[in-house]
Short mmCIF file of C-alpha atoms and ligand atoms in Angstrom, two decimals:
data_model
loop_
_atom_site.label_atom_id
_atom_site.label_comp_id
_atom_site.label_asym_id
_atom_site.label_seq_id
_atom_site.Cartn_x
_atom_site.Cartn_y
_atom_site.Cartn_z
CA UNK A 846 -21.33 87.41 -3.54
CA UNK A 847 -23.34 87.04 -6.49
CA UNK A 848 -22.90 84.53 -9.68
CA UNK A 849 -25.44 84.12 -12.77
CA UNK A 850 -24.93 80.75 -13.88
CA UNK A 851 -26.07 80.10 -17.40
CA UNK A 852 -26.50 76.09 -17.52
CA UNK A 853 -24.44 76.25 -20.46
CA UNK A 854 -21.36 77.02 -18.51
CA UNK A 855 -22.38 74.82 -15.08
CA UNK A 856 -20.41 71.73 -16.79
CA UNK A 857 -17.03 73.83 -17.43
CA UNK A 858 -17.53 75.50 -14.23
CA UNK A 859 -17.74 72.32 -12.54
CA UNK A 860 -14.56 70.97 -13.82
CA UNK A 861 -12.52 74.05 -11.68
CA UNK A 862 -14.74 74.32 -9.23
CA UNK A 863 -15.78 72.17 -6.66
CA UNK A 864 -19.38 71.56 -6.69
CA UNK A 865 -20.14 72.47 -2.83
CA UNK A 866 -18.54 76.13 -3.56
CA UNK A 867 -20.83 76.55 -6.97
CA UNK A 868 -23.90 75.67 -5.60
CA UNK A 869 -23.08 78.11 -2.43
CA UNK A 870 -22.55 80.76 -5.22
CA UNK A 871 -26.01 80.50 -6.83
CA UNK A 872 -28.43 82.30 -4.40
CA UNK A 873 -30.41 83.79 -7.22
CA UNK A 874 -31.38 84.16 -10.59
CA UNK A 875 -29.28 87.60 -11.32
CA UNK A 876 -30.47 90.79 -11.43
CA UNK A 877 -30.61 92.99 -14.58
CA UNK A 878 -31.00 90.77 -17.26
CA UNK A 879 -33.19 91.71 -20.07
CA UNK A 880 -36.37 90.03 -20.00
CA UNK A 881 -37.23 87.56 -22.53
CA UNK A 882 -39.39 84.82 -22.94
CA UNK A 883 -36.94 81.61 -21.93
CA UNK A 884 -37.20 79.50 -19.21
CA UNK A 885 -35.76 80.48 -16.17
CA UNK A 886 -35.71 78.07 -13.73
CA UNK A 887 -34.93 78.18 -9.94
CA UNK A 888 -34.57 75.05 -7.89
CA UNK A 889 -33.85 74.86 -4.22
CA UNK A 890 -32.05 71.68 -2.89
CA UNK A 891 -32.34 70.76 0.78
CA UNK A 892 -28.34 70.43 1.00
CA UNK A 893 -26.81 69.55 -1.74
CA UNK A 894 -24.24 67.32 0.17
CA UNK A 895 -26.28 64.48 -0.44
CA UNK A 896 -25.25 61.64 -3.06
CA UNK A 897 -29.26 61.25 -4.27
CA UNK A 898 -29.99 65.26 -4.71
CA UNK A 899 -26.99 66.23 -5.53
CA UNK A 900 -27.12 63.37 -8.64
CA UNK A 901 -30.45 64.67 -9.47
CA UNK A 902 -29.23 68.12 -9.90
CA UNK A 903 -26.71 67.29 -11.97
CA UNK A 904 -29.06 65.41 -14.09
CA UNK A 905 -30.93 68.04 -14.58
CA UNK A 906 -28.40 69.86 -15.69
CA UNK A 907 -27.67 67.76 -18.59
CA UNK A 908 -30.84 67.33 -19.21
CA UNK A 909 -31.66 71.02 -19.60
CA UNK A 910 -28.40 71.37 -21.89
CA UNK A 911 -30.01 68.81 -24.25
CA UNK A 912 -33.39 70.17 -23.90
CA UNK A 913 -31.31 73.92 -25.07
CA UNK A 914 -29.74 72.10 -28.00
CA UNK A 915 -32.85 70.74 -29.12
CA UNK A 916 -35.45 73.49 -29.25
CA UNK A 917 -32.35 76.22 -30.00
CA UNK A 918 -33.35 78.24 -26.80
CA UNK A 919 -31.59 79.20 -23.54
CA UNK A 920 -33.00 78.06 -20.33
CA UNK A 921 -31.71 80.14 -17.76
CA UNK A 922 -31.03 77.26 -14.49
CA UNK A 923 -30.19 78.69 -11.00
CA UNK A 924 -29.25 76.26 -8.30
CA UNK A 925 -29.13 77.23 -4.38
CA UNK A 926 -27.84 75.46 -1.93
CA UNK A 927 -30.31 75.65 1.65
CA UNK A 928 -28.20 73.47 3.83
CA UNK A 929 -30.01 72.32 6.07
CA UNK A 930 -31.99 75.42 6.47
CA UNK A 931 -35.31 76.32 6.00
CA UNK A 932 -35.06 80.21 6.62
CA UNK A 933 -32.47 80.18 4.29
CA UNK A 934 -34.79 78.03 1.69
CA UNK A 935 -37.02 80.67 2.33
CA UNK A 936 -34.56 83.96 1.39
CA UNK A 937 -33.38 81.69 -1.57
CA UNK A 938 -37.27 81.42 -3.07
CA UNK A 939 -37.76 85.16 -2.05
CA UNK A 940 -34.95 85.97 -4.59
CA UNK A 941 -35.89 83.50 -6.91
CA UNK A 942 -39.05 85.09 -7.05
CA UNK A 943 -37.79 89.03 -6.96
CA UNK A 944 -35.48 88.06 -10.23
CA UNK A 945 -38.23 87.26 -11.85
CA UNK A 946 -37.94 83.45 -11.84
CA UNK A 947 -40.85 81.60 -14.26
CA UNK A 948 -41.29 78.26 -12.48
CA UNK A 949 -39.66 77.43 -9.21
CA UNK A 950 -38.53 73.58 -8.18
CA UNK A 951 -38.14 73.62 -4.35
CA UNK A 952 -36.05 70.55 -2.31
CA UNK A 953 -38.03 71.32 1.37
CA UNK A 954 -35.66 71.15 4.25
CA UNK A 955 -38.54 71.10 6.43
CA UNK A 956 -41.55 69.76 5.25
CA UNK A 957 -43.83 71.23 7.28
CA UNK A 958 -42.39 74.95 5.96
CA UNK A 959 -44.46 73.87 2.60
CA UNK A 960 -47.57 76.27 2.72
CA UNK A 961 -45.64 79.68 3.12
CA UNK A 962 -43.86 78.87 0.13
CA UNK A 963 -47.00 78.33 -2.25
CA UNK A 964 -48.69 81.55 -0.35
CA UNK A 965 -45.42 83.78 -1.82
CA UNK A 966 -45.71 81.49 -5.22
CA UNK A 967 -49.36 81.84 -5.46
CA UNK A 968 -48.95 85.84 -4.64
CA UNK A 969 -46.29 86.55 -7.58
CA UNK A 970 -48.34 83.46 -10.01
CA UNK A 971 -45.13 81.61 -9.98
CA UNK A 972 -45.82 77.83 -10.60
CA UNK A 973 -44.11 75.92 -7.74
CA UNK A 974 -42.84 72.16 -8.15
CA UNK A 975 -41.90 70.45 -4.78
CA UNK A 976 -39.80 67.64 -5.42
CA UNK A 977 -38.08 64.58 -3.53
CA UNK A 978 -39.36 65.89 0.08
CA UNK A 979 -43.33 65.32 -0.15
CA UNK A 980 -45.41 68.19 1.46
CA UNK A 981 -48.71 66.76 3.10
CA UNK A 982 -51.49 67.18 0.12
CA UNK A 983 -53.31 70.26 2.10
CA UNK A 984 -50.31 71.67 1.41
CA UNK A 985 -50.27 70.85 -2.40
CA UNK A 986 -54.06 71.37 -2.67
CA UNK A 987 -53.77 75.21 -1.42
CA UNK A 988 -53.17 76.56 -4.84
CA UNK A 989 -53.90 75.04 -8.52
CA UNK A 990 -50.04 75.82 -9.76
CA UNK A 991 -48.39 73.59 -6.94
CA UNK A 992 -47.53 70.55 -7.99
CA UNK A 993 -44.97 67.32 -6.47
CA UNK A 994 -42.54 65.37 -8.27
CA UNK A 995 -41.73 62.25 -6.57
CA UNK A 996 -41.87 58.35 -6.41
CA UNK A 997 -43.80 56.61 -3.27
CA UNK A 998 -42.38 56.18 -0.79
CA UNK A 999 -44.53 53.06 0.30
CA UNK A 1000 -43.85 51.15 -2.83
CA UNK A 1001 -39.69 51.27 -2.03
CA UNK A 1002 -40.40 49.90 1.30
CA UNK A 1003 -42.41 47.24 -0.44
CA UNK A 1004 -39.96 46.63 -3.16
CA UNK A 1005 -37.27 46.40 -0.22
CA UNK A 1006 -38.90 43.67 1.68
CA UNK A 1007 -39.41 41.77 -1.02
CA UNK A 1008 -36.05 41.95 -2.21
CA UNK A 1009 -35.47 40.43 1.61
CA UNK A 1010 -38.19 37.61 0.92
CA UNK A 1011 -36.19 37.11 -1.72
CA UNK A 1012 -32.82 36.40 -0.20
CA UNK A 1013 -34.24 34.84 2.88
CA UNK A 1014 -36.32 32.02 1.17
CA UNK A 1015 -33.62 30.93 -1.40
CA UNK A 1016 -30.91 30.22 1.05
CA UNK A 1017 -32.27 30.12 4.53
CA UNK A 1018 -29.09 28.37 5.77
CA UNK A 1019 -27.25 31.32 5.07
CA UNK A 1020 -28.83 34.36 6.19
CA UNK A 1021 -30.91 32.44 9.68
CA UNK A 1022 -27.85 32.32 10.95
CA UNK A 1023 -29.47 31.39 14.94
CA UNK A 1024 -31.52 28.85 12.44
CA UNK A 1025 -34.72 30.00 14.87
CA UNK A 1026 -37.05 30.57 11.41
CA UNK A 1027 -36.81 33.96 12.75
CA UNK A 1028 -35.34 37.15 11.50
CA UNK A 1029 -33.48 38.97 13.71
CA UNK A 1030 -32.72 42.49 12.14
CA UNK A 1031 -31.84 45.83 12.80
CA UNK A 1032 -33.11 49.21 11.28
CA UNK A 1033 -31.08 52.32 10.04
CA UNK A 1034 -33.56 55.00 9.48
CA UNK A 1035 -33.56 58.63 7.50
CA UNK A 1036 -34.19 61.55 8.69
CA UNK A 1037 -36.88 61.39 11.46
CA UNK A 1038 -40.09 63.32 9.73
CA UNK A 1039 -39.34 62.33 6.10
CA UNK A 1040 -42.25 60.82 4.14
CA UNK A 1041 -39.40 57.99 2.82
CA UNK A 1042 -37.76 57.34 6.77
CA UNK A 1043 -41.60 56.79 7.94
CA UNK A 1044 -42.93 54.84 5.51
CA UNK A 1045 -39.73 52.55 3.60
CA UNK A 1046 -39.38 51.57 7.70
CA UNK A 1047 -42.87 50.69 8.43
CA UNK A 1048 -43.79 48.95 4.39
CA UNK A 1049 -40.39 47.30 4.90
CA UNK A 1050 -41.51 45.24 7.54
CA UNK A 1051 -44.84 44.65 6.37
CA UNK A 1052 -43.61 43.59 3.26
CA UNK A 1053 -41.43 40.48 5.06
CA UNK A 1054 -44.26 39.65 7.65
CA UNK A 1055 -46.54 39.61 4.46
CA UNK A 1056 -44.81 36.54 2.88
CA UNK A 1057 -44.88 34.75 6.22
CA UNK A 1058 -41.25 35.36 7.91
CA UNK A 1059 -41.19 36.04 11.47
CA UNK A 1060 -39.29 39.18 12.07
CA UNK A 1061 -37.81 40.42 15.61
CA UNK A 1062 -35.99 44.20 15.94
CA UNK A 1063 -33.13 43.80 17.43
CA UNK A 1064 -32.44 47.94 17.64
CA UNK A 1065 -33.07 50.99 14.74
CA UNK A 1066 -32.10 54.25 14.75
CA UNK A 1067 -31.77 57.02 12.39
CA UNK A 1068 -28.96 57.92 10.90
CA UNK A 1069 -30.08 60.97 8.95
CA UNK A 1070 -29.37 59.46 5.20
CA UNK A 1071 -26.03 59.55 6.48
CA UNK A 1072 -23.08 57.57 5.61
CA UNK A 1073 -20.75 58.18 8.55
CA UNK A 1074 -23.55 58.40 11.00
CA UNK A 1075 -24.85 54.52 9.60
CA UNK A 1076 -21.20 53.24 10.23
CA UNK A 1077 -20.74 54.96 13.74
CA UNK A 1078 -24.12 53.22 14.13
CA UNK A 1079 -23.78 49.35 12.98
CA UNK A 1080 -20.25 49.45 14.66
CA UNK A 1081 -22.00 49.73 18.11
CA UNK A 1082 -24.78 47.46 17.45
CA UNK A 1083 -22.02 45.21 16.06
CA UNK A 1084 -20.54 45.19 19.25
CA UNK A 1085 -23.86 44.98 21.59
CA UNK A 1086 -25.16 41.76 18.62
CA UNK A 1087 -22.53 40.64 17.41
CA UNK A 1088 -23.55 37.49 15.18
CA UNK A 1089 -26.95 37.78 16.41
CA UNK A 1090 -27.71 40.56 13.52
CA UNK A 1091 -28.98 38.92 10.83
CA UNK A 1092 -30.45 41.58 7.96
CA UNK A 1093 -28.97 44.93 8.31
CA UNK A 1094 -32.65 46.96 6.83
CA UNK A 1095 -31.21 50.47 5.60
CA UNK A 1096 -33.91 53.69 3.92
CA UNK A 1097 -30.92 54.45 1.79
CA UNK A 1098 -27.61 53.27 0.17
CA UNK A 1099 -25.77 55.90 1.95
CA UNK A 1100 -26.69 54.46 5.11
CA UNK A 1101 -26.24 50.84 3.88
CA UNK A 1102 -22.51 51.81 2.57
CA UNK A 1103 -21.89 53.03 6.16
CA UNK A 1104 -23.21 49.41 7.14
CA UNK A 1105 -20.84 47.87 4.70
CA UNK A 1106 -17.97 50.43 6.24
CA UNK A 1107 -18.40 49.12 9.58
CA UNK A 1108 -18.30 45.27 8.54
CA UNK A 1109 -15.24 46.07 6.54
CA UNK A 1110 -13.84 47.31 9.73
CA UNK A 1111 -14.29 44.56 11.44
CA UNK A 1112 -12.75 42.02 9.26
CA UNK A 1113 -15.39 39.77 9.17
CA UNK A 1114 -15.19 37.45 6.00
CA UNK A 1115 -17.76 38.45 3.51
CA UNK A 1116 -19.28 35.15 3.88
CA UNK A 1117 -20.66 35.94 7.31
CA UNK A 1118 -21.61 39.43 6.85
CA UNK A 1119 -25.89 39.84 7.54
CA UNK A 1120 -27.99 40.37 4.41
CA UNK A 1121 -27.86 43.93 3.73
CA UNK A 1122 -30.46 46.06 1.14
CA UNK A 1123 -30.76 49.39 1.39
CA UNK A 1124 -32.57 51.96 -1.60
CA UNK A 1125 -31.90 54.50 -4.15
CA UNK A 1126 -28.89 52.60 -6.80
CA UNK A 1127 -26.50 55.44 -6.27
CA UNK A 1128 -23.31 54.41 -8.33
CA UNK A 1129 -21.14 53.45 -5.50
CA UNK A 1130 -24.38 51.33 -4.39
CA UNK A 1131 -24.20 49.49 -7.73
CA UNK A 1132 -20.56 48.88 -7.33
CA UNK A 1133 -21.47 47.19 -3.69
CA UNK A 1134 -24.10 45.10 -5.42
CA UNK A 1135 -21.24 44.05 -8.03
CA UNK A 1136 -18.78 43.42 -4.78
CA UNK A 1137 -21.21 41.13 -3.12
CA UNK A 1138 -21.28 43.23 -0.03
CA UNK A 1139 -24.78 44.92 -0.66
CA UNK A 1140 -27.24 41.91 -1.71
CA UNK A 1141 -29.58 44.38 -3.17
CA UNK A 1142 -31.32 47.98 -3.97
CA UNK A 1143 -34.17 49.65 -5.05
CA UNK A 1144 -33.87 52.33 -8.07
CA UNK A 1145 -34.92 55.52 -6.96
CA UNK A 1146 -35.30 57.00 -10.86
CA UNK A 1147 -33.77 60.81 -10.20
CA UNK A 1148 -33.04 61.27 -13.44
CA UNK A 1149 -36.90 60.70 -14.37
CA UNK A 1150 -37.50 63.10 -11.70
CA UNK A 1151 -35.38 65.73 -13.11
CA UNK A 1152 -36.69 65.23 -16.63
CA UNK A 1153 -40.27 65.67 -14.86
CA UNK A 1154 -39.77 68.74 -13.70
CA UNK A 1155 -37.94 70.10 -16.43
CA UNK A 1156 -40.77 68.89 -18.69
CA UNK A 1157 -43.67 70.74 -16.17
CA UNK A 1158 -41.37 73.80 -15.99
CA UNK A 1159 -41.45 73.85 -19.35
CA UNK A 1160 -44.85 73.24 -20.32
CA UNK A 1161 -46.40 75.73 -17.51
CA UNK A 1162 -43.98 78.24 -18.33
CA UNK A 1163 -45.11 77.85 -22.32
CA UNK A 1164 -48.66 78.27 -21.35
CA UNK A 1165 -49.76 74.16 -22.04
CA UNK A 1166 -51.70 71.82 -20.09
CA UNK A 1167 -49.03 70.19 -18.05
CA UNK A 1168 -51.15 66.92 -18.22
CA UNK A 1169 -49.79 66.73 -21.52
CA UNK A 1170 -46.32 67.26 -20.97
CA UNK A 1171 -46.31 64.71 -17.39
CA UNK A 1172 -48.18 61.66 -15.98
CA UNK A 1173 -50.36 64.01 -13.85
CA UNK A 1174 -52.03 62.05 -11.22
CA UNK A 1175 -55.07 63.72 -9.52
CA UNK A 1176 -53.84 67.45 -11.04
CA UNK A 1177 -50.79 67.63 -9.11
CA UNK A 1178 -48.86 64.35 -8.66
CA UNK A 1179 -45.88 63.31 -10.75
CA UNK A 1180 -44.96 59.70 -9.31
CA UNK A 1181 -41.63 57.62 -11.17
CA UNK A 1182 -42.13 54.21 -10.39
CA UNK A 1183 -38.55 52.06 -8.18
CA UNK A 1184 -37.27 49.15 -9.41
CA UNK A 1185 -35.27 46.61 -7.62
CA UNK A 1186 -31.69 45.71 -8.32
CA UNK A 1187 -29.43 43.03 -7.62
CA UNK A 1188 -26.63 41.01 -9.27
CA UNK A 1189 -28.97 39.49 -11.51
CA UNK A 1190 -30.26 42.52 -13.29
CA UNK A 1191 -27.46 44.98 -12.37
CA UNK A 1192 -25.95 45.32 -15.69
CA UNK A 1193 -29.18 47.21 -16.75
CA UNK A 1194 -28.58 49.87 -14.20
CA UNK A 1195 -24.92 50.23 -14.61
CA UNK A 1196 -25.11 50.80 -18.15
CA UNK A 1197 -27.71 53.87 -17.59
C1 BGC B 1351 -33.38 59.29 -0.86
C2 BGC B 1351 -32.26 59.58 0.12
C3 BGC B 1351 -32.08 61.06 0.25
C4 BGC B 1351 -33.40 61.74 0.63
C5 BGC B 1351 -33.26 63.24 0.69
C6 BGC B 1351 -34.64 60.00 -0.42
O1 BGC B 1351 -35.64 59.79 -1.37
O2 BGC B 1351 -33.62 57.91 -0.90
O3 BGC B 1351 -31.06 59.00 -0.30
O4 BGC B 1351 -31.10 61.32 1.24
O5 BGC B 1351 -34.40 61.39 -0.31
O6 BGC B 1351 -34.49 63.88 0.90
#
C-alpha cells in the first residue's frame, strides 16, 4: 500500500491517524509525479517508536511547513518507518532513490550497514545526511556528498557527570546514603553498539572520577533506550541492592522514566529515592525534573538537528556551498551542542 504524503497535509493527517500507522504508510516518495525543481526529501528513521526520533521527525515537519510558507515553495517530505530493520532501511532508500528523491536523511538501524548506503547514494549523486546514529568517519569520508548531523556523544556523558558532581557535592548527606565517601551506582545502558550507549557510559564516569568522587558499579545493563525494559531492570536490582543504590546513571530519559517507574512501584518516599539523571529533555523528562523525581538532564537539541538537515537538504539540493547554510566541521560534520537541565533552569526548556 502506497501513500504520497505532501508535508502540508502530515499535521491533519496526524490528527485521524495514529502516527505508528502513517509512518508505516510512507515507504516512498510516489511514483508519477511531474518533475519539478522542489525539494523532495526522504528520511529514514531507525523505528519511529522512539520518544527522541520520533520528536525530531515531527519537528521537522513543522519546520519544513514554515520553511514552505516562507520561500512560497513545496517541499515534498517522505517519512519511512525501518523498525528495527536494516534490510528494510535498505528497500526504503532504494525507493527513495528510484522516485527520484533529491537529498536523502537516513536514521541507521545498524551502524555498521553505513557504507552500502553512500555506494547506492554516491551511484545515483544523491546527497546523503546520516543523522542521530553516527557512522564511523571511513564511512562518512567514502564520498564528498555524505555528511552527519549529530551532537557528541562524549560531551553528554560529560555534561551528565557533572550534573552528578553537582548533586553529590552540595548535599552529600543526602545522596551517600552508606556515608562511605563513596558512590555506589548502577548503570542503565542504550543499545549495545551505539556511539551514545558507548561513550555517555564510559565519559559519565570519567566525568565523576574527574572531580575526585570515588565511584563503585554496583551492576549496568542495557536496556535498549527502553522505558519498560529500564523499569523491569531497576526493579530487580532494587531487589538484589536495595538501599545500597545510590545514583541510578541512565544514557536516556526513557530509561531513567523506567527508573522512576520502578521506584514509584515500590512506594518508597521520594525523599529516599537514589539521585537519578538521565539525557535527552524529552517533555515527560522535563515534567520529572519539575516532580522532583528526576534530579536532572541533558538537552539533546533535536529540533536543531532537524533544522540542520533541512537547512543542508536545502542548500545541496539548490546547488550552494552547504558550509554556508550549516556549521560544517571538517566538510562533513554538523554537531548541536547539549545543555544541562535541572529545576533551576527548567523553565527555559519548558517554554521551548
Ligand atoms: C537518544 C536516545 C535515542 C537514541 C536513538 C540517542 O541520541 O538520546 O533517546 O533512543 O538516540 O538512536
Amino acid at each position: 500500500m502506497r501513500l504520497k504524503i505532501k508535508s502540508c497535509s502530515f499535521r491533519s493527517l496526524l490528527k485521524i491517524l495514529p502516527l505508528t500507522f502513517l509512518l508505516s504508510l510512507l515507504p516512498s516518495c510516489g511514483a508519477g509525479d511531474s518533475p519539478d525543481d522542489s525539494l523532495r526529501l526522504g528520511v529514514a528513521l531507525y523505528t519511529q517508536d522512539d520518544t527522541f526520533i520520533s520528536a525530531l521527525a515531527q519537528d521537522l515537519e513543522q519546520l519544513v511547513q514554515e520553511e514552505e510558507s516562507r520561500i512560497g515553495q513545496k517541499i515534498t517530505l517522505l517519512i519511512s518507518d525501518s523498525r528495527h530493520n536494516q534490510t528494510t532501511q535498505m528497500g526504503q532508500v532504494d525507493r527513495f532513490l528510484a522516485r527520484r528523491c533529491d537529498v536523502l536523511c537516513v536514521n541507521l538501524v545498524d551502524r555498521t550497514a553505513a557504507a552500502v548506503l553512500v555506494d547506492k547514494a554516491e551511484a545515483e549523486g544523491v546527497p546523503l545526511i546520516f543523522f542521530n546514529r553516527q557512522p564511523v568517519d571511513e564511512d562518512i569520508q567514502r564520498w564528498s556528498q555524505t555528511y552527519y548531523v549529530g551532537a557528541s556523544a562524549q560531551e553528554s556523558g560529560t555534561l551528565q557527570g557533572e550534573l552528578v558532581l553537582e548533586a553529590w557535592r552540595s548535599a552529600p548527606e543526602r545522596w551517600d546514603r552508606s556515608g562511605d565517601g563513596v558512590l555506589q551506582y548502577v548503570m542503565l545502558e542504550g543499545e549495545p553498539g551505539h556511539q551514545d550507549s558507548l561513550l555517555r557510559t564510559e565519559y559519565t564516569i570519567q566525568a565523576i572520577t574527574d572531580g575526585g568522587i570515588e565511584v563503585e558499579r554496583l551492576a549496568r545493563d542495557t536496556a535498549n533506550w527502553n522505558r519498560a525494559q529500564a523499569s523491569a531492570r531497576i526493579a530487580l536490582w532494587l531487589e538484589e541492592f536495595g538501599e545500597q543504590i545510590e545514583v541510578i546513571l541512565s544514557n536516556n530519559d526513557d530509561m531513567a522514566l523506567g527508573a522512576i517507574d520502578a521506584l514509584c512501584e515500590t512506594g518508597r518516599p521520594l525523599e529516599d529515592w537514589p539521585l537519578i539523571v538521565g539525557i535527552d529533555a524529552t517533555a515527560p523528562a522535563l515534567e520529572a525534573v519539575a516532580a522532583g523525581q528526576l534530579y536532572g538532564t541533558v538537552h539533546n537539541d533535536g529540533r536543531g538537528q532537524a533544522q540542520a538537515m533541512l537547512s543542508l537538504a536545502l542548500a545541496l539540493h539548490g546547488g550552494e556551498d552547504p558550509a554556508g547554510a550549516v556549521d560544517l566541521v571538517d566538510g562533513h560534520y554538523v554537531w548541536l551542542p547539549y545543555r544541562t537541565v535541572t529545576q533551576a533552569n527548567l523553565s527555559a526548556f519548558r517554554a521551548s
